[in-house]
Amino acid sequence: MTHLPTELLLLGWSTVLLFAYVMIQGQTATRDRGLDWNAGPRDGEQKPLGETAGRAERALKNFQETYPVFVALALGLAVTDRTGGIGAIGAWLWFGARIAYIPLYLFGIKYVRSLCWTASILGLLLMLIRFL
């Protein structure tokens, strides 16, 4: 079996993380808006989301803002054979911060949540430095 570089391993696991974000957002929205809304065409005015579902929706959007950059950098590092070093550290930093981010957001823990976001951006910057 071929050994995957850290960046590609985390790319695979990041897909699982994306699914977790989507599932959490979907479940909390369904809890607020009802199963009929979720199963239906979602036409017309939508019932406002509650606090937790609103946070889950914003957390997902925030994840989606950085995810394409992570994917591009992870693939770029692998294609150019520049994996490892600070690129791998950056990938772990981004991944760990994104795992910690969602419960912090759901529970409304300010400042620490912002610190996690900053850590995820730092992880991407480390990957970019390794790539360039």
mmCIF file of C-alpha atoms in Angstrom:
data_model
loop_
_atom_site.group_PDB
_atom_site.id
_atom_site.type_symbol
_atom_site.label_atom_id
_atom_site.label_comp_id
_atom_site.label_asym_id
_atom_site.label_seq_id
_atom_site.Cartn_x
_atom_site.Cartn_y
_atom_site.Cartn_z
ATOM 1 C CA MET A 1 0.000 0.000 0.000
ATOM 2 C CA THR A 2 1.292 3.435 -0.953
ATOM 3 C CA HIS A 3 1.956 5.871 1.861
ATOM 4 C CA LEU A 4 -0.043 9.071 1.434
ATOM 5 C CA PRO A 5 1.534 12.398 2.292
ATOM 6 C CA THR A 6 -0.042 14.104 5.296
ATOM 7 C CA GLU A 7 -1.631 16.756 3.110
ATOM 8 C CA LEU A 8 -3.464 14.162 0.999
ATOM 9 C CA LEU A 9 -4.471 12.115 4.019
ATOM 10 C CA LEU A 10 -6.004 15.218 5.575
ATOM 11 C CA LEU A 11 -7.623 16.084 2.243
ATOM 12 C CA GLY A 12 -9.486 12.784 2.457
ATOM 13 C CA TRP A 13 -10.475 13.349 6.086
ATOM 14 C CA SER A 14 -11.504 16.917 5.268
ATOM 15 C CA THR A 15 -14.233 15.446 3.089
ATOM 16 C CA VAL A 16 -15.598 13.660 6.156
ATOM 17 C CA LEU A 17 -15.364 16.968 8.030
ATOM 18 C CA LEU A 18 -17.313 18.734 5.277
ATOM 19 C CA PHE A 19 -20.042 16.095 5.537
ATOM 20 C CA ALA A 20 -20.156 16.643 9.314
ATOM 21 C CA TYR A 21 -20.608 20.398 8.849
ATOM 22 C CA VAL A 22 -23.361 19.813 6.269
ATOM 23 C CA MET A 23 -25.144 17.239 8.432
ATOM 24 C CA ILE A 24 -25.044 19.447 11.521
ATOM 25 C CA GLN A 25 -26.396 22.387 9.548
ATOM 26 C CA GLY A 26 -29.109 20.261 7.951
ATOM 27 C CA GLN A 27 -30.207 18.635 11.191
ATOM 28 C CA THR A 28 -30.427 21.897 13.110
ATOM 29 C CA ALA A 29 -32.348 23.611 10.284
ATOM 30 C CA THR A 30 -34.761 20.673 10.062
ATOM 31 C CA ARG A 31 -35.304 20.819 13.800
ATOM 32 C CA ASP A 32 -36.271 24.495 13.495
ATOM 33 C CA ARG A 33 -38.234 24.384 10.241
ATOM 34 C CA GLY A 34 -39.671 20.874 10.359
ATOM 35 C CA LEU A 35 -39.415 17.668 8.385
ATOM 36 C CA ASP A 36 -42.051 18.785 5.863
ATOM 37 C CA TRP A 37 -39.893 21.805 5.006
ATOM 38 C CA ASN A 38 -36.801 19.631 4.594
ATOM 39 C CA ALA A 39 -38.595 17.058 2.426
ATOM 40 C CA GLY A 40 -40.421 19.688 0.385
ATOM 41 C CA PRO A 41 -39.291 22.029 -2.404
ATOM 42 C CA ARG A 42 -38.528 24.872 0.076
ATOM 43 C CA ASP A 43 -40.470 27.398 -1.991
ATOM 44 C CA GLY A 44 -41.695 30.653 -0.557
ATOM 45 C CA GLU A 45 -40.828 32.385 2.681
ATOM 46 C CA GLN A 46 -38.719 30.327 5.058
ATOM 47 C CA LYS A 47 -39.284 30.286 8.787
ATOM 48 C CA PRO A 48 -36.327 32.020 10.474
ATOM 49 C CA LEU A 49 -33.679 29.775 11.947
ATOM 50 C CA GLY A 50 -33.181 29.606 15.689
ATOM 51 C CA GLU A 51 -29.921 30.461 17.390
ATOM 52 C CA THR A 52 -28.180 27.092 17.026
ATOM 53 C CA ALA A 53 -29.319 26.450 13.455
ATOM 54 C CA GLY A 54 -28.272 29.981 12.460
ATOM 55 C CA ARG A 55 -24.842 29.394 13.962
ATOM 56 C CA ALA A 56 -24.549 26.036 12.182
ATOM 57 C CA GLU A 57 -25.438 27.689 8.877
ATOM 58 C CA ARG A 58 -22.843 30.439 9.393
ATOM 59 C CA ALA A 59 -20.212 27.900 10.466
ATOM 60 C CA LEU A 60 -20.811 25.896 7.290
ATOM 61 C CA LYS A 61 -20.512 29.016 5.141
ATOM 62 C CA ASN A 62 -17.298 29.917 6.930
ATOM 63 C CA PHE A 63 -15.911 26.414 6.326
ATOM 64 C CA GLN A 64 -16.835 26.673 2.657
ATOM 65 C CA GLU A 65 -14.845 29.905 2.383
ATOM 66 C CA THR A 66 -11.544 28.268 3.353
ATOM 67 C CA TYR A 67 -12.130 24.735 2.077
ATOM 68 C CA PRO A 68 -11.354 25.388 -1.619
ATOM 69 C CA VAL A 69 -8.059 27.004 -0.621
ATOM 70 C CA PHE A 70 -7.149 23.972 1.500
ATOM 71 C CA VAL A 71 -8.012 21.585 -1.332
ATOM 72 C CA ALA A 72 -5.983 23.596 -3.862
ATOM 73 C CA LEU A 73 -2.961 23.844 -1.591
ATOM 74 C CA ALA A 74 -3.045 20.179 -0.570
ATOM 75 C CA LEU A 75 -3.229 19.086 -4.207
ATOM 76 C CA GLY A 76 -0.651 21.659 -5.273
ATOM 77 C CA LEU A 77 1.808 20.439 -2.655
ATOM 78 C CA ALA A 78 1.272 16.824 -3.715
ATOM 79 C CA VAL A 79 1.585 17.508 -7.455
ATOM 80 C CA THR A 80 4.776 19.520 -7.014
ATOM 81 C CA ASP A 81 6.225 16.965 -4.580
ATOM 82 C CA ARG A 82 6.530 19.624 -1.874
ATOM 83 C CA THR A 83 4.603 17.784 0.834
ATOM 84 C CA GLY A 84 5.881 17.637 4.382
ATOM 85 C CA GLY A 85 7.608 20.211 6.532
ATOM 86 C CA ILE A 86 5.641 23.349 7.293
ATOM 87 C CA GLY A 87 3.082 22.374 4.648
ATOM 88 C CA ALA A 88 2.120 19.282 6.666
ATOM 89 C CA ILE A 89 2.128 21.309 9.882
ATOM 90 C CA GLY A 90 -0.137 23.842 8.195
ATOM 91 C CA ALA A 91 -2.503 21.126 6.985
ATOM 92 C CA TRP A 92 -2.789 19.708 10.509
ATOM 93 C CA LEU A 93 -3.298 23.197 11.920
ATOM 94 C CA TRP A 94 -6.083 23.976 9.437
ATOM 95 C CA PHE A 95 -7.752 20.599 9.984
ATOM 96 C CA GLY A 96 -7.578 20.708 13.784
ATOM 97 C CA ALA A 97 -8.809 24.287 13.914
ATOM 98 C CA ARG A 98 -11.747 23.449 11.642
ATOM 99 C CA ILE A 99 -12.711 20.522 13.900
ATOM 100 C CA ALA A 100 -12.619 22.766 16.977
ATOM 101 C CA TYR A 101 -14.425 25.629 15.209
ATOM 102 C CA ILE A 102 -17.886 24.127 14.869
ATOM 103 C CA PRO A 103 -18.609 23.287 18.528
ATOM 104 C CA LEU A 104 -17.159 26.637 19.547
ATOM 105 C CA TYR A 105 -19.516 28.377 17.138
ATOM 106 C CA LEU A 106 -22.550 26.267 18.065
ATOM 107 C CA PHE A 107 -22.065 27.007 21.766
ATOM 108 C CA GLY A 108 -21.426 30.708 21.148
ATOM 109 C CA ILE A 109 -17.910 30.764 22.587
ATOM 110 C CA LYS A 110 -16.488 34.017 21.343
ATOM 111 C CA TYR A 111 -12.833 34.947 21.092
ATOM 112 C CA VAL A 112 -11.695 31.300 21.239
ATOM 113 C CA ARG A 113 -13.749 30.674 18.092
ATOM 114 C CA SER A 114 -12.042 33.637 16.437
ATOM 115 C CA LEU A 115 -8.686 32.287 17.577
ATOM 116 C CA CYS A 116 -9.515 28.950 15.912
ATOM 117 C CA TRP A 117 -10.400 30.728 12.699
ATOM 118 C CA THR A 118 -7.082 32.594 12.853
ATOM 119 C CA ALA A 119 -5.249 29.306 13.438
ATOM 120 C CA SER A 120 -6.918 27.797 10.367
ATOM 121 C CA ILE A 121 -5.799 30.766 8.260
ATOM 122 C CA LEU A 122 -2.277 30.445 9.653
ATOM 123 C CA GLY A 123 -2.350 26.780 8.608
ATOM 124 C CA LEU A 124 -3.253 27.784 5.069
ATOM 125 C CA LEU A 125 -0.468 30.373 5.048
ATOM 126 C CA LEU A 126 2.058 27.738 6.128
ATOM 127 C CA MET A 127 0.888 25.513 3.300
ATOM 128 C CA LEU A 128 1.184 28.416 0.874
ATOM 129 C CA ILE A 129 4.727 29.222 2.030
ATOM 130 C CA ARG A 130 5.721 25.600 1.451
ATOM 131 C CA PHE A 131 4.034 25.651 -1.965
ATOM 132 C CA LEU A 132 5.759 28.820 -3.122
#
